[in-house]
Coordinates of C-alpha atoms in Angstrom, one line a residue:
M471 CA -114.0 151.0 8.8
N472 CA -110.6 152.5 8.0
K473 CA -109.0 151.7 4.6
P474 CA -106.7 148.6 4.6
L475 CA -103.0 149.1 5.4
P476 CA -100.7 149.4 2.4
Q477 CA -99.1 146.2 3.6
D478 CA -102.3 144.5 4.3
P479 CA -101.6 141.5 2.0
M480 CA -98.4 140.8 3.8
M481 CA -100.0 141.2 7.2
R482 CA -102.7 138.7 6.0
Q483 CA -99.9 136.3 5.2
L484 CA -98.4 136.9 8.7
I485 CA -101.6 136.2 10.5
E486 CA -102.5 133.2 8.4
M487 CA -99.2 131.7 9.5
A488 CA -100.0 132.5 13.1
R489 CA -103.4 130.9 12.7
R490 CA -101.8 127.5 12.1
H491 CA -100.6 127.8 15.7
Q492 CA -104.1 127.3 17.0
I493 CA -105.4 124.2 18.7
S494 CA -108.5 122.9 16.9
R495 CA -111.7 122.4 18.9
R496 CA -111.7 118.7 18.0
T497 CA -108.2 118.3 19.3
A498 CA -108.8 120.2 22.5
L499 CA -112.0 118.4 23.4
T500 CA -111.0 114.9 22.5
G501 CA -107.6 115.2 24.1
A502 CA -108.8 116.8 27.4
G503 CA -109.4 113.6 29.3
A504 CA -106.4 111.7 27.8
T505 CA -103.9 114.5 28.5
A506 CA -104.9 115.8 31.9
A507 CA -102.7 113.6 34.1
A508 CA -99.8 113.6 31.7
L509 CA -99.8 117.4 31.5
A510 CA -99.5 117.8 35.3
L511 CA -96.0 119.0 35.0
A512 CA -96.9 121.4 32.3
A513 CA -99.8 122.9 34.3
C514 CA -102.5 121.6 32.1
A515 CA -106.2 120.8 32.9
P516 CA -106.9 119.1 36.2
A517 CA -107.0 115.3 36.0
G518 CA -110.4 113.8 35.5
N519 CA -111.8 116.3 33.1
S520 CA -114.0 114.6 30.6
G521 CA -114.7 117.7 28.6
P522 CA -115.7 121.3 29.1
K523 CA -118.3 122.0 31.8
T524 CA -121.2 124.5 31.2
L525 CA -120.3 127.4 33.5
T526 CA -122.4 130.5 34.2
P527 CA -120.7 133.9 33.6
A528 CA -120.3 136.0 36.8
K529 CA -122.7 138.9 37.3
D530 CA -121.3 142.0 35.5
V531 CA -121.2 144.9 37.9
S532 CA -119.5 147.3 35.4
D533 CA -122.4 149.8 35.4
T534 CA -122.0 150.5 39.1
D535 CA -118.3 149.6 39.7
K536 CA -116.0 151.5 37.3
Q537 CA -112.9 149.4 37.6
L538 CA -111.1 146.4 36.2
V539 CA -108.0 144.3 36.7
W540 CA -105.8 143.4 33.7
H541 CA -103.2 140.6 33.7
N542 CA -100.5 141.0 31.1
W543 CA -96.8 140.3 30.2
S544 CA -93.9 142.6 31.2
L545 CA -92.7 145.2 28.6
Y546 CA -96.2 145.1 27.0
M547 CA -97.5 148.6 27.8
D548 CA -96.3 152.1 27.0
E549 CA -94.5 153.5 30.0
D550 CA -92.9 156.9 30.8
D551 CA -89.9 157.7 32.9
K552 CA -92.0 157.8 36.1
G553 CA -93.3 154.3 35.6
N554 CA -96.8 155.6 34.4
Y555 CA -98.7 154.1 31.5
P556 CA -99.7 157.1 29.3
T557 CA -102.3 155.4 27.1
L558 CA -103.8 153.6 30.0
Q559 CA -104.0 156.8 32.1
R560 CA -105.8 158.5 29.1
F561 CA -108.2 155.6 29.0
E562 CA -109.0 156.0 32.7
K563 CA -109.6 159.7 32.2
E564 CA -111.8 159.3 29.2
S565 CA -113.8 156.3 30.4
G566 CA -113.9 156.9 34.2
I567 CA -112.8 153.3 34.6
K568 CA -109.9 152.6 37.0
V569 CA -107.5 150.0 35.7
T570 CA -105.3 147.9 38.0
Y571 CA -102.6 146.7 35.6
K572 CA -100.6 143.7 36.8
V573 CA -97.6 142.1 35.1
E574 CA -98.7 138.5 36.1
I575 CA -97.8 136.5 33.0
E576 CA -94.2 135.2 33.0
D577 CA -95.0 132.4 30.5
N578 CA -98.3 130.7 29.5
D579 CA -97.8 127.4 31.4
S580 CA -96.8 129.0 34.8
Y581 CA -99.6 131.5 34.5
Y582 CA -102.1 128.8 33.7
G583 CA -100.8 126.8 36.6
K584 CA -101.8 129.7 38.9
V585 CA -105.3 130.2 37.6
K586 CA -106.4 126.8 36.2
D587 CA -108.4 125.6 39.2
Q588 CA -110.4 128.8 39.4
L589 CA -110.9 128.8 35.6
A590 CA -112.3 125.3 35.7
L591 CA -114.8 126.3 38.4
G592 CA -115.8 129.5 36.7
K593 CA -114.4 131.5 39.7
D594 CA -112.7 134.8 39.8
I595 CA -109.0 134.4 38.9
G596 CA -108.2 137.9 40.1
A597 CA -108.4 139.4 36.6
D598 CA -111.3 140.8 34.4
V599 CA -109.2 140.5 31.3
A600 CA -105.9 138.7 30.5
C601 CA -103.7 138.3 27.4
P602 CA -102.4 134.7 27.1
T603 CA -100.9 133.5 23.8
E604 CA -103.4 132.3 21.3
W605 CA -102.8 128.5 21.8
M606 CA -103.5 129.0 25.5
A607 CA -106.5 131.3 24.8
A608 CA -107.9 128.6 22.6
R609 CA -107.7 126.1 25.5
W610 CA -109.7 128.5 27.7
V611 CA -112.4 129.0 24.9
N612 CA -112.6 125.3 24.1
N613 CA -113.1 124.4 27.8
G614 CA -115.9 127.0 28.2
W615 CA -113.8 129.2 30.5
A616 CA -114.2 132.5 28.6
Q617 CA -117.1 134.9 28.5
K618 CA -118.6 135.8 25.1
L619 CA -117.8 139.4 24.3
D620 CA -120.6 141.8 23.4
A621 CA -119.7 143.3 20.0
A622 CA -121.9 146.3 20.6
N623 CA -119.5 147.4 23.3
I624 CA -116.5 147.0 20.9
P625 CA -117.4 148.9 17.7
N626 CA -113.7 149.3 16.9
K627 CA -113.6 145.6 16.4
A628 CA -114.3 146.6 12.8
N629 CA -110.7 147.8 12.7
M630 CA -109.3 144.2 13.2
Q631 CA -107.1 142.9 10.4
P632 CA -109.6 140.7 8.5
A633 CA -107.1 137.8 8.4
Y634 CA -107.6 137.4 12.2
L635 CA -111.1 136.2 11.6
G636 CA -111.9 132.5 10.8
A637 CA -109.9 131.0 13.6
S638 CA -111.1 127.4 14.2
F639 CA -111.6 127.9 17.9
D640 CA -113.2 131.3 17.6
P641 CA -114.1 132.1 13.9
N642 CA -115.9 135.4 14.6
R643 CA -113.7 136.5 17.4
D644 CA -116.6 136.2 19.8
Y645 CA -114.4 135.3 22.8
T646 CA -110.9 136.5 21.9
I647 CA -109.5 139.7 20.4
P648 CA -105.8 139.9 19.3
Y649 CA -103.7 142.2 21.4
Q650 CA -100.3 141.9 19.8
G651 CA -98.6 139.7 17.3
I652 CA -95.2 138.2 18.3
L653 CA -92.1 137.0 16.5
A654 CA -89.3 134.9 18.0
G655 CA -85.7 134.9 16.8
I656 CA -82.4 135.8 18.4
T657 CA -81.5 138.8 20.4
Y658 CA -77.8 139.5 21.2
N659 CA -75.6 142.1 22.9
K660 CA -73.6 143.4 20.0
E661 CA -70.5 144.4 21.8
E662 CA -70.3 141.4 24.1
F663 CA -71.1 139.0 21.3
K664 CA -68.2 140.4 19.1
K665 CA -65.9 140.4 22.1
A666 CA -66.6 136.8 22.9
T667 CA -66.8 135.3 19.4
G668 CA -64.9 137.7 17.2
K669 CA -68.0 138.0 14.9
D670 CA -69.9 141.2 14.4
A671 CA -73.2 139.3 14.7
P672 CA -74.7 135.8 14.7
T673 CA -75.8 134.5 11.3
S674 CA -77.5 131.3 12.4
L675 CA -78.9 129.5 15.4
D676 CA -75.6 127.5 15.5
D677 CA -73.8 130.7 16.6
L678 CA -75.5 130.3 20.0
W679 CA -73.6 127.0 20.5
N680 CA -70.2 128.7 20.1
P681 CA -68.1 127.5 23.1
A682 CA -67.1 131.2 23.7
L683 CA -70.8 131.8 24.8
K684 CA -70.9 128.9 27.2
G685 CA -73.1 129.7 30.2
R686 CA -74.2 133.0 28.7
V687 CA -77.0 131.7 26.4
G688 CA -80.7 132.0 27.2
V689 CA -83.8 130.4 25.7
L690 CA -87.5 131.1 26.2
S691 CA -89.7 128.9 28.4
E692 CA -92.3 129.0 25.6
M693 CA -91.9 125.5 24.1
R694 CA -93.2 126.4 20.6
D695 CA -90.6 129.2 20.3
T696 CA -87.5 127.6 21.7
V697 CA -88.0 124.1 20.3
G698 CA -89.5 125.6 17.2
L699 CA -86.3 127.4 16.3
I700 CA -84.2 124.3 17.0
L701 CA -86.5 122.2 14.8
L702 CA -86.3 124.7 12.0
S703 CA -82.5 124.8 12.3
Q704 CA -82.6 121.0 11.9
G705 CA -84.5 121.3 8.7
I706 CA -87.9 120.4 10.1
D707 CA -91.0 122.2 8.8
I708 CA -92.9 123.0 12.0
T709 CA -96.1 123.7 10.0
S710 CA -96.2 120.2 8.7
E711 CA -97.5 117.0 10.4
S712 CA -95.4 114.8 8.2
S713 CA -92.2 116.8 9.0
L714 CA -92.8 117.7 12.6
T715 CA -93.3 114.2 13.9
E716 CA -92.8 113.0 17.5
D717 CA -89.4 111.6 16.6
A718 CA -88.4 114.9 15.1
F719 CA -89.6 116.8 18.2
M720 CA -87.8 114.4 20.6
N721 CA -84.6 114.7 18.6
A722 CA -84.8 118.5 19.1
I723 CA -85.5 117.9 22.8
D724 CA -82.5 115.7 23.1
F725 CA -80.4 118.4 21.5
L726 CA -81.8 121.1 23.8
A727 CA -81.2 118.8 26.9
G728 CA -77.6 118.4 25.8
K729 CA -77.0 122.1 25.6
V730 CA -78.5 122.6 29.1
S731 CA -76.6 119.7 30.6
D732 CA -73.2 120.8 29.2
G733 CA -73.8 124.4 30.5
Q734 CA -74.0 126.1 27.1
I735 CA -77.6 127.2 27.9
A736 CA -77.7 128.6 31.4
R737 CA -81.2 130.0 31.5
I738 CA -84.7 129.0 30.4
K739 CA -87.0 131.8 31.2
G740 CA -90.2 133.7 30.2
N741 CA -90.3 137.5 30.0
S742 CA -87.6 137.8 32.7
Y743 CA -85.0 136.8 30.2
A744 CA -84.7 140.5 29.4
E745 CA -83.2 141.1 32.8
D746 CA -80.4 138.6 32.1
L747 CA -79.6 140.5 28.8
T748 CA -79.6 143.8 30.7
N749 CA -77.3 142.7 33.5
G750 CA -74.9 140.9 31.2
D751 CA -75.6 137.4 32.5
T752 CA -76.8 136.5 29.0
I753 CA -75.1 137.6 25.7
A754 CA -77.5 136.0 23.3
A755 CA -80.9 134.4 23.6
I756 CA -83.8 133.0 21.7
A757 CA -86.1 136.0 22.3
W758 CA -89.2 138.0 21.3
S759 CA -88.7 140.7 18.7
G760 CA -90.5 143.6 20.4
D761 CA -88.3 143.3 23.5
T762 CA -85.2 144.1 21.5
V763 CA -86.4 147.6 20.7
Q764 CA -87.4 148.2 24.3
L765 CA -84.1 147.0 25.6
N766 CA -82.4 149.4 23.2
L767 CA -84.6 152.3 24.4
S768 CA -83.7 151.5 28.0
A769 CA -80.0 151.3 27.1
G770 CA -80.2 154.6 25.2
N771 CA -78.5 153.2 22.1
E772 CA -78.5 150.3 19.7
K773 CA -76.9 147.9 22.2
Y774 CA -78.9 144.9 21.1
G775 CA -79.5 143.3 17.8
F776 CA -82.4 141.0 16.6
F777 CA -82.5 138.7 13.7
I778 CA -84.5 135.8 12.3
P779 CA -82.1 133.0 11.4
E780 CA -82.1 131.9 7.8
S781 CA -83.4 128.5 9.0
G782 CA -86.5 130.3 10.4
G783 CA -88.2 132.1 13.3
T784 CA -91.6 131.6 14.9
I785 CA -94.8 133.7 14.8
S786 CA -97.8 133.7 17.3
A787 CA -100.2 136.2 18.9
D788 CA -101.4 137.2 22.4
E789 CA -105.2 137.6 22.9
F790 CA -107.5 139.7 25.1
I791 CA -109.8 137.2 26.9
V792 CA -112.4 137.7 29.7
P793 CA -112.5 134.7 32.1
M794 CA -115.9 133.3 33.1
G795 CA -115.5 134.5 36.7
A796 CA -114.7 138.1 35.8
T797 CA -117.2 140.7 37.2
H798 CA -116.3 143.6 35.0
K799 CA -116.8 142.4 31.4
K800 CA -118.3 145.5 30.0
N801 CA -115.5 147.6 31.4
A802 CA -113.0 145.2 29.8
E803 CA -114.9 145.5 26.5
T804 CA -114.6 149.3 26.8
L805 CA -110.8 148.8 27.3
I806 CA -110.5 146.6 24.2
N807 CA -112.4 149.0 22.1
Y808 CA -110.1 151.8 23.2
Y809 CA -107.0 149.9 22.1
Y810 CA -108.6 149.1 18.7
D811 CA -108.8 152.8 17.9
P812 CA -105.9 153.2 15.3
K813 CA -104.5 156.2 17.1
N814 CA -104.3 154.5 20.4
A815 CA -103.0 151.3 18.7
A816 CA -100.2 153.3 17.0
E817 CA -99.2 155.0 20.2
L818 CA -99.1 151.6 22.0
A819 CA -97.1 150.1 19.1
A820 CA -94.6 153.0 19.3
W821 CA -93.5 151.7 22.7
V822 CA -94.4 148.0 22.7
N823 CA -92.9 147.4 19.2
Y824 CA -94.8 144.2 18.5
V825 CA -96.9 143.5 15.4
T826 CA -100.2 145.5 15.7
P827 CA -103.5 143.8 14.6
V828 CA -105.3 147.1 14.1
V829 CA -106.1 148.4 10.6
G830 CA -105.2 152.1 10.3
A831 CA -102.5 151.9 12.9
Q832 CA -99.7 152.2 10.3
E833 CA -101.0 155.4 9.0
E834 CA -101.3 156.8 12.5
A835 CA -97.8 155.6 13.3
A836 CA -96.5 157.5 10.3
K837 CA -97.9 160.7 11.9
I838 CA -95.9 160.0 15.1
D839 CA -92.7 158.9 13.3
P840 CA -92.2 157.8 9.7
D841 CA -89.4 155.5 10.8
L842 CA -91.9 153.9 13.2
A843 CA -94.3 153.1 10.4
N844 CA -91.4 151.4 8.5
N845 CA -90.3 149.4 11.5
Q846 CA -90.1 145.7 10.4
L847 CA -90.9 144.5 13.9
I848 CA -94.3 146.2 13.9
F849 CA -95.2 146.3 10.2
P850 CA -93.0 143.5 8.8
S851 CA -92.4 143.3 5.1
E852 CA -92.7 140.1 3.0
E853 CA -88.9 139.8 2.8
F854 CA -88.7 140.0 6.6
L855 CA -91.3 137.3 7.0
K856 CA -90.0 134.9 4.4
N857 CA -88.5 132.5 7.0
V858 CA -91.1 132.9 9.6
K859 CA -93.3 129.9 10.5
S860 CA -95.9 128.9 13.1
F861 CA -95.8 125.8 15.2
R862 CA -98.5 123.5 13.9
S863 CA -101.5 122.4 16.0
L864 CA -100.9 119.5 18.2
T865 CA -103.1 116.5 19.0
G866 CA -103.9 115.9 22.7
A867 CA -101.4 113.1 22.9
E868 CA -98.7 115.2 21.2
E869 CA -99.3 118.1 23.5
A870 CA -99.0 115.8 26.6
S871 CA -95.8 114.2 25.3
F872 CA -94.2 117.3 24.0
A873 CA -95.0 119.5 27.0
R874 CA -93.9 116.9 29.5
A875 CA -90.5 116.4 27.7
F876 CA -89.9 120.2 27.6
Q877 CA -91.0 120.7 31.2
E878 CA -88.5 118.1 32.4
I879 CA -85.7 120.1 30.8
R880 CA -87.1 123.3 32.3
L881 CA -87.2 121.8 35.8
G882 CA -83.6 120.5 35.4
A883 CA -82.2 123.7 34.1

């Protein structure tokens, strides 16, 4: 195993906060029957589920069929000017495995809505590996919809940051492997923001509510990020059950609904929010940190800024997971192993610019570009993370109530 990163204690703190975001096995199992009908709007489990069913993994044909299909988010893979994926092409050359890479995940709920029926039956969802956010990956694992990974096929799993182990739903990471860590804060068009407001940059979430930005503010369709930032701005500790109560959540929902109904917020989107920033429809948005660097690379300058409000930002992670109906598990494990090589992880991080979970990647990143190794969006310092928190685990009843309330706003936006 490679030696720990110099910032390993800080990364441990980061991931410990992210782990609070997970749904416990007790919550997921006891809440499944009670929440199924109520979460119809939020694309939750089919009504009538009384708990996870025992499913049989699909036959793995990897040894005779060298291919796999990967479902992921946009802007989540290194890409050259011709639209090729360099690290993925190298993987194909080295492994002999053909990868069909599909940008299928717009947000967790909409993606889940597309695949939940097949998942529940253990059928092929059209992907051998996918990367939903950890709270959604936990739902798959708790419902018995994920195949157990063969550690022998993933020796580079030893390079995982140790703090990622011990998750309540997957303590040994037998079913999920972290792909990238994600931070949510505010991304803004520097020139347009100053032109509209007269300020060089926003300093708090309240700056999004400046009347000068009316109709040109976007927020994420990920409930825990958008409502999380609003709650934090209202003085609510989103890690605490005593602070983040249903009343507190609904107050934040009412606030959000008001900003949508009066036209201040024009768009509630998943990854496609980046297009609105690019075409100028949006000046500022609750957004994911890694996208800001990518937007600037596309613009060829430092057109966009990103900051975490003093009141706080949110932290989570996306996970490799192999659905029960996938027929190329070993090929997927080979892929996961490849991206847990520190050199490959560093090269991916150099383009994706999200927090990497791979020990040794920072040293490899320094060989590519010393500035990259010091990038706070990839290897964040303690100071950068001081106001970052993770949305606490929800009970089944809370998830039903919270998701329904948020979804009603999304449908009306």
